[in-house]
Coordinates of C-alpha atoms in Angstrom, one line a residue:
X8 CA 118.3 81.6 113.0
X9 CA 115.5 80.4 115.3
X10 CA 112.0 79.8 114.1
X11 CA 108.6 81.1 115.5
X12 CA 105.8 78.5 115.4
X13 CA 102.4 80.2 115.1
X14 CA 99.7 77.9 116.4
X15 CA 96.3 78.8 114.9
X16 CA 92.8 77.5 114.8
X17 CA 89.2 78.1 115.8
X18 CA 88.1 78.1 119.4
X19 CA 87.9 74.7 121.1
X20 CA 90.0 73.0 118.3
X21 CA 92.5 71.9 120.9
X22 CA 95.2 74.6 120.5
X23 CA 95.9 75.0 124.2
X24 CA 96.5 71.2 124.8
X25 CA 98.7 70.9 121.7
X26 CA 100.6 74.1 122.7
X27 CA 101.4 72.6 126.1
X28 CA 102.5 69.3 124.7
X29 CA 104.8 70.9 122.1
X30 CA 106.4 73.0 124.8
X31 CA 107.2 69.8 126.8
X32 CA 109.1 68.4 123.8
X33 CA 112.7 69.0 124.7
X34 CA 113.9 67.9 121.2
X35 CA 112.0 70.8 119.6
X36 CA 113.4 73.3 122.2
X37 CA 110.6 75.7 122.0
X38 CA 110.1 78.7 124.3
X39 CA 106.7 80.1 125.0
X40 CA 105.7 83.7 123.9
X41 CA 103.1 85.0 126.2
X42 CA 100.6 87.4 124.6
X43 CA 98.7 90.2 126.3
X44 CA 95.0 90.8 126.8
X45 CA 92.8 93.4 128.4
X46 CA 90.0 91.0 129.1
X47 CA 89.3 89.8 132.6
X48 CA 91.2 86.7 133.8
X49 CA 89.1 83.5 133.7
X50 CA 88.8 80.7 136.2
X51 CA 91.8 78.5 136.1
X52 CA 94.1 81.0 134.2
X53 CA 97.3 82.3 135.7
X54 CA 99.0 85.7 135.2
X55 CA 102.0 85.2 132.9
X56 CA 101.0 81.7 131.8
X57 CA 98.1 81.9 129.4
X58 CA 98.4 85.7 129.1
X59 CA 99.7 88.9 130.7
X60 CA 96.5 90.5 131.9
X61 CA 96.6 94.3 131.5
X62 CA 94.4 97.3 130.6
X63 CA 93.7 99.8 127.8
X64 CA 96.1 102.3 129.3
X65 CA 99.1 99.9 129.0
X66 CA 98.1 99.0 125.5
X67 CA 98.0 102.6 124.4
X68 CA 101.4 103.2 126.1
X69 CA 103.0 100.3 124.2
X70 CA 101.3 101.4 121.0
X71 CA 102.7 104.9 121.3
X72 CA 106.2 103.5 121.9
X73 CA 106.0 101.3 118.7
X74 CA 106.1 98.1 120.7
X75 CA 103.0 96.4 119.5
X76 CA 103.7 93.7 116.9
X77 CA 100.1 92.8 116.3
X78 CA 96.8 93.4 118.0
X79 CA 93.1 92.5 117.7
X80 CA 90.1 94.1 119.2
X81 CA 86.8 92.4 119.9
X82 CA 83.6 94.1 121.0
X83 CA 82.1 91.7 123.4
X84 CA 79.0 91.6 125.7
X85 CA 81.4 92.7 128.5
X86 CA 83.0 95.5 126.6
X87 CA 86.1 96.0 124.4
X88 CA 88.7 93.3 124.7
X89 CA 92.1 93.5 123.1
X90 CA 94.7 90.8 122.4
X91 CA 98.2 91.7 121.4
X92 CA 101.8 90.6 121.0
X93 CA 104.4 93.0 122.1
X94 CA 108.1 93.5 121.4
X95 CA 108.9 93.2 125.1
X96 CA 112.1 91.2 124.9
X97 CA 110.5 87.8 124.9
X98 CA 111.8 87.0 121.4
X99 CA 115.1 88.8 121.6
X100 CA 117.2 85.7 121.1
X101 CA 117.4 85.2 117.4
X102 CA 118.8 81.7 117.7
X103 CA 115.9 80.5 120.0
X104 CA 112.9 78.6 118.7
X105 CA 109.6 80.1 119.9
X106 CA 105.9 79.1 119.9
X107 CA 102.9 81.4 120.1
X108 CA 99.1 81.0 119.8
X109 CA 97.6 83.4 117.4
X110 CA 95.1 84.1 114.5
X111 CA 95.7 84.3 110.8
X112 CA 95.9 88.1 111.1
X113 CA 98.5 87.7 113.9
X114 CA 100.5 85.2 111.7
X115 CA 100.6 87.8 108.9
X116 CA 101.7 90.6 111.2
X117 CA 104.4 88.4 112.8
X118 CA 105.7 87.7 109.3
X119 CA 105.9 91.4 108.5
X120 CA 107.7 92.0 111.7
X121 CA 110.2 89.1 111.9
X122 CA 110.4 88.0 108.3
X123 CA 108.6 85.2 106.5
X124 CA 111.5 82.8 106.8
X125 CA 111.2 82.7 110.6
X126 CA 107.5 81.8 110.8
X127 CA 106.1 78.3 110.8
X128 CA 102.3 78.2 110.5
X129 CA 100.5 75.4 112.3
X130 CA 96.8 75.4 111.5
X131 CA 94.7 73.2 113.7
X132 CA 91.2 72.1 112.5
X133 CA 88.3 70.2 114.0
X134 CA 84.8 69.5 112.9
X135 CA 82.5 72.4 114.0
X136 CA 80.0 70.2 115.8
X137 CA 82.7 68.7 118.0
X138 CA 84.2 72.1 118.7
X139 CA 80.8 73.5 119.7
X140 CA 80.2 70.6 122.1
X141 CA 83.7 71.0 123.7
X142 CA 83.1 74.8 124.0
X143 CA 79.7 74.2 125.7
X144 CA 81.1 71.6 128.1
X145 CA 83.9 74.0 129.0
X146 CA 81.6 76.8 129.8
X147 CA 79.3 74.6 131.8
X148 CA 82.2 73.6 134.0
X149 CA 82.9 77.2 135.0
X150 CA 81.5 79.0 138.0
X151 CA 80.2 81.8 135.9
X152 CA 79.6 80.5 132.4
X153 CA 79.8 83.0 129.5
X154 CA 77.5 81.5 127.0
X155 CA 77.0 84.7 125.1
X156 CA 80.7 85.3 124.6
X157 CA 81.2 81.6 123.6
X158 CA 78.6 82.1 120.9
X159 CA 80.3 85.3 119.7
X160 CA 83.6 83.6 119.4
X161 CA 82.2 80.6 117.6
X162 CA 80.5 82.8 115.0
X163 CA 83.5 85.2 114.7
X164 CA 85.7 82.2 113.9
X165 CA 83.7 81.5 110.7
X166 CA 84.8 84.9 109.4
X167 CA 88.3 85.0 110.9
X168 CA 89.2 81.6 109.5
X169 CA 87.4 81.7 106.2
X170 CA 88.8 79.7 103.3
X171 CA 89.6 83.0 101.5
X172 CA 91.6 84.3 104.5
X173 CA 93.4 81.1 104.9
X174 CA 94.4 81.1 101.2
X175 CA 95.3 84.8 101.5
X176 CA 97.7 84.1 104.4
X177 CA 99.4 81.4 102.3
X178 CA 98.7 78.6 104.7
X179 CA 98.1 75.3 102.7
X180 CA 99.0 72.7 105.3
X181 CA 96.4 71.9 108.0
X182 CA 96.4 69.5 110.9
X183 CA 93.2 67.8 111.9
X184 CA 92.8 67.1 115.6
X185 CA 90.6 64.1 115.4
X186 CA 93.1 62.2 117.5
X187 CA 95.3 64.2 119.8
X188 CA 98.4 61.9 119.7
X189 CA 98.5 61.4 116.0
X190 CA 97.9 65.1 115.4
X191 CA 100.7 66.0 117.8
X192 CA 103.1 63.6 116.1
X193 CA 102.3 65.0 112.7
X194 CA 102.9 68.5 113.9
X195 CA 106.2 67.5 115.6
X196 CA 107.4 65.8 112.4
X197 CA 106.5 68.8 110.2
X198 CA 108.1 71.3 112.6
X199 CA 111.3 69.3 112.7
X200 CA 111.3 69.0 108.9
X201 CA 110.8 72.8 108.6
X202 CA 113.6 73.6 111.0
X203 CA 116.0 71.3 109.2
X204 CA 115.0 72.6 105.8
X205 CA 114.9 76.2 106.9
X206 CA 111.5 76.9 105.4
X207 CA 107.9 77.3 106.5
X208 CA 105.6 74.3 106.9
X209 CA 102.4 74.9 105.0
X210 CA 103.6 77.9 103.2
X211 CA 103.1 76.3 99.8
X212 CA 106.9 76.6 99.0

């Protein structure tokens, strides 16, 4: 049975870069799972690559059909934004290995939906000062910087990825992204080991 790697971490910890590099690794054989969001598309993003960009009506339609695996709602300065993973056929091949970027809450819901044995948690960490500097530089480079939303995300991460919630989710193994190449190699090694052993990395088992 194929595995589902759930890549997690606070904003600006390097998840997107690691996600792309892991997808490029042919030996891992991972297929991307594209989540959905109702927030506006940002500069540099592409439909169906980072997200499927949709609206509240579509979310409610999928919810009514029982097709929402997990969802999160954030009240931002620009209104209500939802992020969600849908049972839309993307993960229909039970022998395929998949990778998705999510939160601790998303990881728990995916476990409930697909079974604990299929999930491999990959928690990315980086010192808060470095993350804040990266996030600020990223916003500065945009045509229309969203500093208020950047600050909201940074503060929300402190609660969403608290030590209590990490422990509650059963994630014990963490990967520190102080050096991209070494962090990537450590993640690759642990994913391969988990696939061979048929158990979750960082689950404490």
